[in-house]
Amino acid sequence: MDHALLRYLAQYQDQTQGIRLADLPGSLVDADILAVLDSDGLIEFGHRNYIFVGLDEEPRIEAGWDFGSYTRSGGRSRIQRVIDGSRENTDQPVEIQTHVRLTDRGQIEAARLTLADRSSGTVTIQPDLQALLDQLPPHDTTGLRPAHRRDHLFRLWNEQEGRFGPAKIFKRWNELSSALRQIIAPKASMKVTQDVVKRG
């Protein structure tokens, strides 16, 4: 079982729509891993409901999301096609692009991992986030503003991860565990509002 993907989805996913497959770190987008987690009932794939009206019309977004298992209806090969498509069809409306999320069972498994981390005193930092943190100065650097590392991380998210706007940045920061926020910015680890992100 690949714990890294479960931990990532537990930290960042919206419980309704999950996360767009194209937004997952490249190290987590592996057809074999995704197929196993899907087959085990821990993740599922889907998109926003939509319909096409006419031959040349833009898709019309409908209410609700359509999620389910892809391995049951096509196996690993379908997941590989979806991965390839997620890299090629970025001009489609974001809502109808393929998303991935934890199932109820997957959320329980991710919660078990979180409890195990807490009892062992371990704070898990995903590889993509660690790569960004490695670009920040140490928090005890002389003359560093208390919020410097946090605000610099916000800028990196904006520059390197699909031009994140304030709404997405503040949501991602607030969804990090308090222990992880404490590691990133010991003196500015509290949750923030969109206004704080804009000022930073």
Short mmCIF file of C-alpha atoms in Angstrom, two decimals:
data_model
loop_
_atom_site.label_atom_id
_atom_site.label_comp_id
_atom_site.label_asym_id
_atom_site.label_seq_id
_atom_site.Cartn_x
_atom_site.Cartn_y
_atom_site.Cartn_z
CA MET A 1 0.00 0.00 0.00
CA ASP A 2 1.32 3.47 -0.83
CA HIS A 3 0.91 5.58 2.29
CA ALA A 4 2.31 8.74 0.68
CA LEU A 5 -0.68 9.20 -1.62
CA LEU A 6 -3.20 8.51 1.15
CA ARG A 7 -1.47 11.04 3.40
CA TYR A 8 -1.38 13.60 0.59
CA LEU A 9 -5.06 13.25 -0.22
CA ALA A 10 -5.96 13.42 3.47
CA GLN A 11 -4.08 16.72 3.81
CA TYR A 12 -5.15 18.49 0.66
CA GLN A 13 -8.29 17.04 -0.83
CA ASP A 14 -11.72 18.62 -0.80
CA GLN A 15 -13.96 15.86 0.55
CA THR A 16 -16.51 16.35 -2.24
CA GLN A 17 -14.44 16.86 -5.36
CA GLY A 18 -11.06 15.51 -4.32
CA ILE A 19 -8.06 16.92 -6.15
CA ARG A 20 -7.52 17.23 -9.88
CA LEU A 21 -5.28 14.39 -11.07
CA ALA A 22 -3.12 16.91 -12.95
CA ASP A 23 -2.46 18.74 -9.64
CA LEU A 24 -0.98 15.70 -7.90
CA PRO A 25 2.83 15.74 -7.51
CA GLY A 26 4.45 13.74 -10.28
CA SER A 27 5.98 11.34 -7.75
CA LEU A 28 2.47 10.23 -6.73
CA VAL A 29 1.04 9.80 -10.22
CA ASP A 30 1.86 6.17 -10.88
CA ALA A 31 -0.62 3.91 -12.67
CA ASP A 32 0.36 0.83 -10.64
CA ILE A 33 -0.07 2.62 -7.30
CA LEU A 34 -3.33 4.25 -8.33
CA ALA A 35 -4.67 0.94 -9.64
CA VAL A 36 -3.87 -0.90 -6.39
CA LEU A 37 -5.43 1.81 -4.21
CA ASP A 38 -8.49 1.91 -6.47
CA SER A 39 -8.79 -1.87 -6.48
CA ASP A 40 -8.52 -1.91 -2.66
CA GLY A 41 -11.38 0.57 -2.44
CA LEU A 42 -9.28 3.36 -0.91
CA ILE A 43 -9.52 5.94 -3.71
CA GLU A 44 -11.92 6.69 -6.54
CA PHE A 45 -11.90 8.78 -9.70
CA GLY A 46 -14.46 11.14 -11.10
CA HIS A 47 -15.44 14.53 -12.45
CA ARG A 48 -18.20 17.10 -12.24
CA ASN A 49 -21.41 16.16 -14.01
CA TYR A 50 -21.73 17.88 -17.39
CA ILE A 51 -23.48 17.64 -20.73
CA PHE A 52 -22.80 18.90 -24.23
CA VAL A 53 -25.55 20.89 -25.91
CA GLY A 54 -25.18 20.91 -29.69
CA LEU A 55 -22.16 19.86 -31.72
CA ASP A 56 -19.79 22.74 -31.07
CA GLU A 57 -20.97 23.97 -27.70
CA GLU A 58 -18.86 24.22 -24.57
CA PRO A 59 -19.77 21.60 -21.95
CA ARG A 60 -22.48 22.75 -19.58
CA ILE A 61 -21.61 22.07 -15.95
CA GLU A 62 -24.35 20.33 -14.01
CA ALA A 63 -24.87 19.85 -10.28
CA GLY A 64 -23.05 17.08 -8.46
CA TRP A 65 -20.01 14.88 -9.06
CA ASP A 66 -19.68 11.41 -10.58
CA PHE A 67 -17.10 9.23 -8.79
CA GLY A 68 -16.36 5.53 -8.89
CA SER A 69 -13.76 2.82 -9.45
CA TYR A 70 -11.84 2.86 -12.73
CA THR A 71 -10.14 -0.52 -12.25
CA ARG A 72 -13.52 -2.28 -12.22
CA SER A 73 -14.36 -0.90 -15.64
CA GLY A 74 -11.00 -1.00 -17.36
CA GLY A 75 -8.22 -2.02 -15.01
CA ARG A 76 -4.79 -0.47 -14.88
CA SER A 77 -4.84 0.38 -18.59
CA ARG A 78 -7.79 2.73 -18.10
CA ILE A 79 -5.97 4.51 -15.29
CA GLN A 80 -2.89 4.90 -17.51
CA ARG A 81 -5.07 6.42 -20.24
CA VAL A 82 -6.59 8.80 -17.71
CA ILE A 83 -3.12 9.85 -16.51
CA ASP A 84 -2.04 10.50 -20.10
CA GLY A 85 -5.23 12.43 -20.77
CA SER A 86 -4.81 14.57 -17.64
CA ARG A 87 -1.51 15.81 -19.04
CA GLU A 88 -2.92 16.54 -22.48
CA ASN A 89 -6.42 17.91 -21.84
CA THR A 90 -5.57 20.83 -19.58
CA ASP A 91 -7.60 23.17 -21.82
CA GLN A 92 -10.82 21.53 -20.66
CA PRO A 93 -12.81 23.18 -17.86
CA VAL A 94 -11.19 22.22 -14.57
CA GLU A 95 -14.40 20.70 -13.20
CA ILE A 96 -14.70 18.06 -15.91
CA GLN A 97 -11.07 17.00 -15.78
CA THR A 98 -10.38 13.79 -13.86
CA HIS A 99 -10.22 14.15 -10.08
CA VAL A 100 -9.20 11.62 -7.44
CA ARG A 101 -10.36 11.44 -3.83
CA LEU A 102 -10.34 9.14 -0.83
CA THR A 103 -13.30 6.83 -0.39
CA ASP A 104 -14.89 6.48 3.04
CA ARG A 105 -12.65 3.47 3.58
CA GLY A 106 -9.64 5.46 2.38
CA GLN A 107 -10.41 8.27 4.83
CA ILE A 108 -10.45 5.75 7.67
CA GLU A 109 -7.12 4.30 6.56
CA ALA A 110 -5.62 7.80 6.30
CA ALA A 111 -6.91 8.58 9.80
CA ARG A 112 -5.17 5.45 11.09
CA LEU A 113 -1.92 6.67 9.55
CA THR A 114 -2.38 10.07 11.19
CA LEU A 115 -2.97 8.49 14.60
CA ALA A 116 0.11 6.30 14.16
CA ASP A 117 2.19 9.37 13.25
CA ARG A 118 0.94 11.24 16.30
CA SER A 119 1.63 8.40 18.71
CA SER A 120 5.15 8.01 17.32
CA GLY A 121 5.77 11.77 17.37
CA THR A 122 6.30 11.74 13.60
CA VAL A 123 5.30 14.66 11.39
CA THR A 124 5.01 13.52 7.79
CA ILE A 125 6.10 16.00 5.13
CA GLN A 126 5.24 15.04 1.57
CA PRO A 127 8.14 15.11 -0.94
CA ASP A 128 6.66 17.96 -3.01
CA LEU A 129 6.22 20.14 0.09
CA GLN A 130 9.68 19.23 1.40
CA ALA A 131 11.19 20.33 -1.94
CA LEU A 132 9.61 23.76 -1.44
CA LEU A 133 10.66 23.98 2.22
CA ASP A 134 14.24 23.25 1.18
CA GLN A 135 14.17 26.57 -0.69
CA LEU A 136 13.37 28.53 2.49
CA PRO A 137 15.95 29.97 4.90
CA PRO A 138 16.13 28.38 8.36
CA HIS A 139 13.53 29.79 10.73
CA ASP A 140 16.25 30.96 13.15
CA THR A 141 18.05 33.06 10.51
CA THR A 142 19.04 36.44 12.02
CA GLY A 143 16.66 39.25 11.09
CA LEU A 144 14.02 36.95 9.58
CA ARG A 145 10.43 38.14 9.99
CA PRO A 146 8.30 35.67 11.98
CA ALA A 147 6.08 35.04 8.95
CA HIS A 148 8.85 35.06 6.33
CA ARG A 149 8.94 31.30 5.73
CA ARG A 150 5.14 31.03 5.63
CA ASP A 151 4.77 33.97 3.22
CA HIS A 152 7.61 32.70 1.04
CA LEU A 153 5.90 29.30 0.86
CA PHE A 154 2.71 31.06 -0.24
CA ARG A 155 4.66 32.70 -3.08
CA LEU A 156 6.20 29.37 -4.11
CA TRP A 157 2.77 27.75 -4.21
CA ASN A 158 1.58 30.60 -6.40
CA GLU A 159 4.58 30.46 -8.74
CA GLN A 160 5.20 26.73 -9.01
CA GLU A 161 1.88 24.94 -8.50
CA GLY A 162 -0.48 26.15 -11.20
CA ARG A 163 -0.63 29.80 -10.18
CA PHE A 164 -2.46 29.22 -6.92
CA GLY A 165 -4.63 32.19 -5.97
CA PRO A 166 -5.26 33.44 -2.41
CA ALA A 167 -8.36 31.25 -1.95
CA LYS A 168 -6.51 28.03 -2.76
CA ILE A 169 -3.38 29.04 -0.84
CA PHE A 170 -5.19 29.86 2.39
CA LYS A 171 -7.22 26.64 2.13
CA ARG A 172 -4.09 24.53 1.61
CA TRP A 173 -2.25 26.21 4.51
CA ASN A 174 -5.19 25.85 6.90
CA GLU A 175 -5.56 22.16 6.02
CA LEU A 176 -1.98 21.39 7.06
CA SER A 177 -1.72 19.93 10.53
CA SER A 178 -0.85 22.36 13.32
CA ALA A 179 2.37 20.40 13.94
CA LEU A 180 3.41 20.79 10.31
CA ARG A 181 2.59 24.51 10.28
CA GLN A 182 4.68 24.83 13.44
CA ILE A 183 7.67 23.26 11.66
CA ILE A 184 7.31 25.61 8.69
CA ALA A 185 6.83 28.84 10.65
CA PRO A 186 7.15 28.41 14.43
CA LYS A 187 6.12 32.01 15.19
CA ALA A 188 3.44 32.31 12.50
CA SER A 189 1.82 28.88 12.47
CA MET A 190 -1.78 29.92 13.07
CA LYS A 191 -4.47 29.46 10.46
CA VAL A 192 -4.95 32.44 8.12
CA THR A 193 -7.62 34.27 6.14
CA GLN A 194 -7.52 35.14 2.46
CA ASP A 195 -6.67 38.74 3.42
CA VAL A 196 -3.49 37.56 5.15
CA VAL A 197 -2.50 35.66 2.01
CA LYS A 198 -3.11 38.72 -0.17
CA ARG A 199 -0.99 40.93 2.09
CA GLY A 200 1.80 38.36 2.22
#
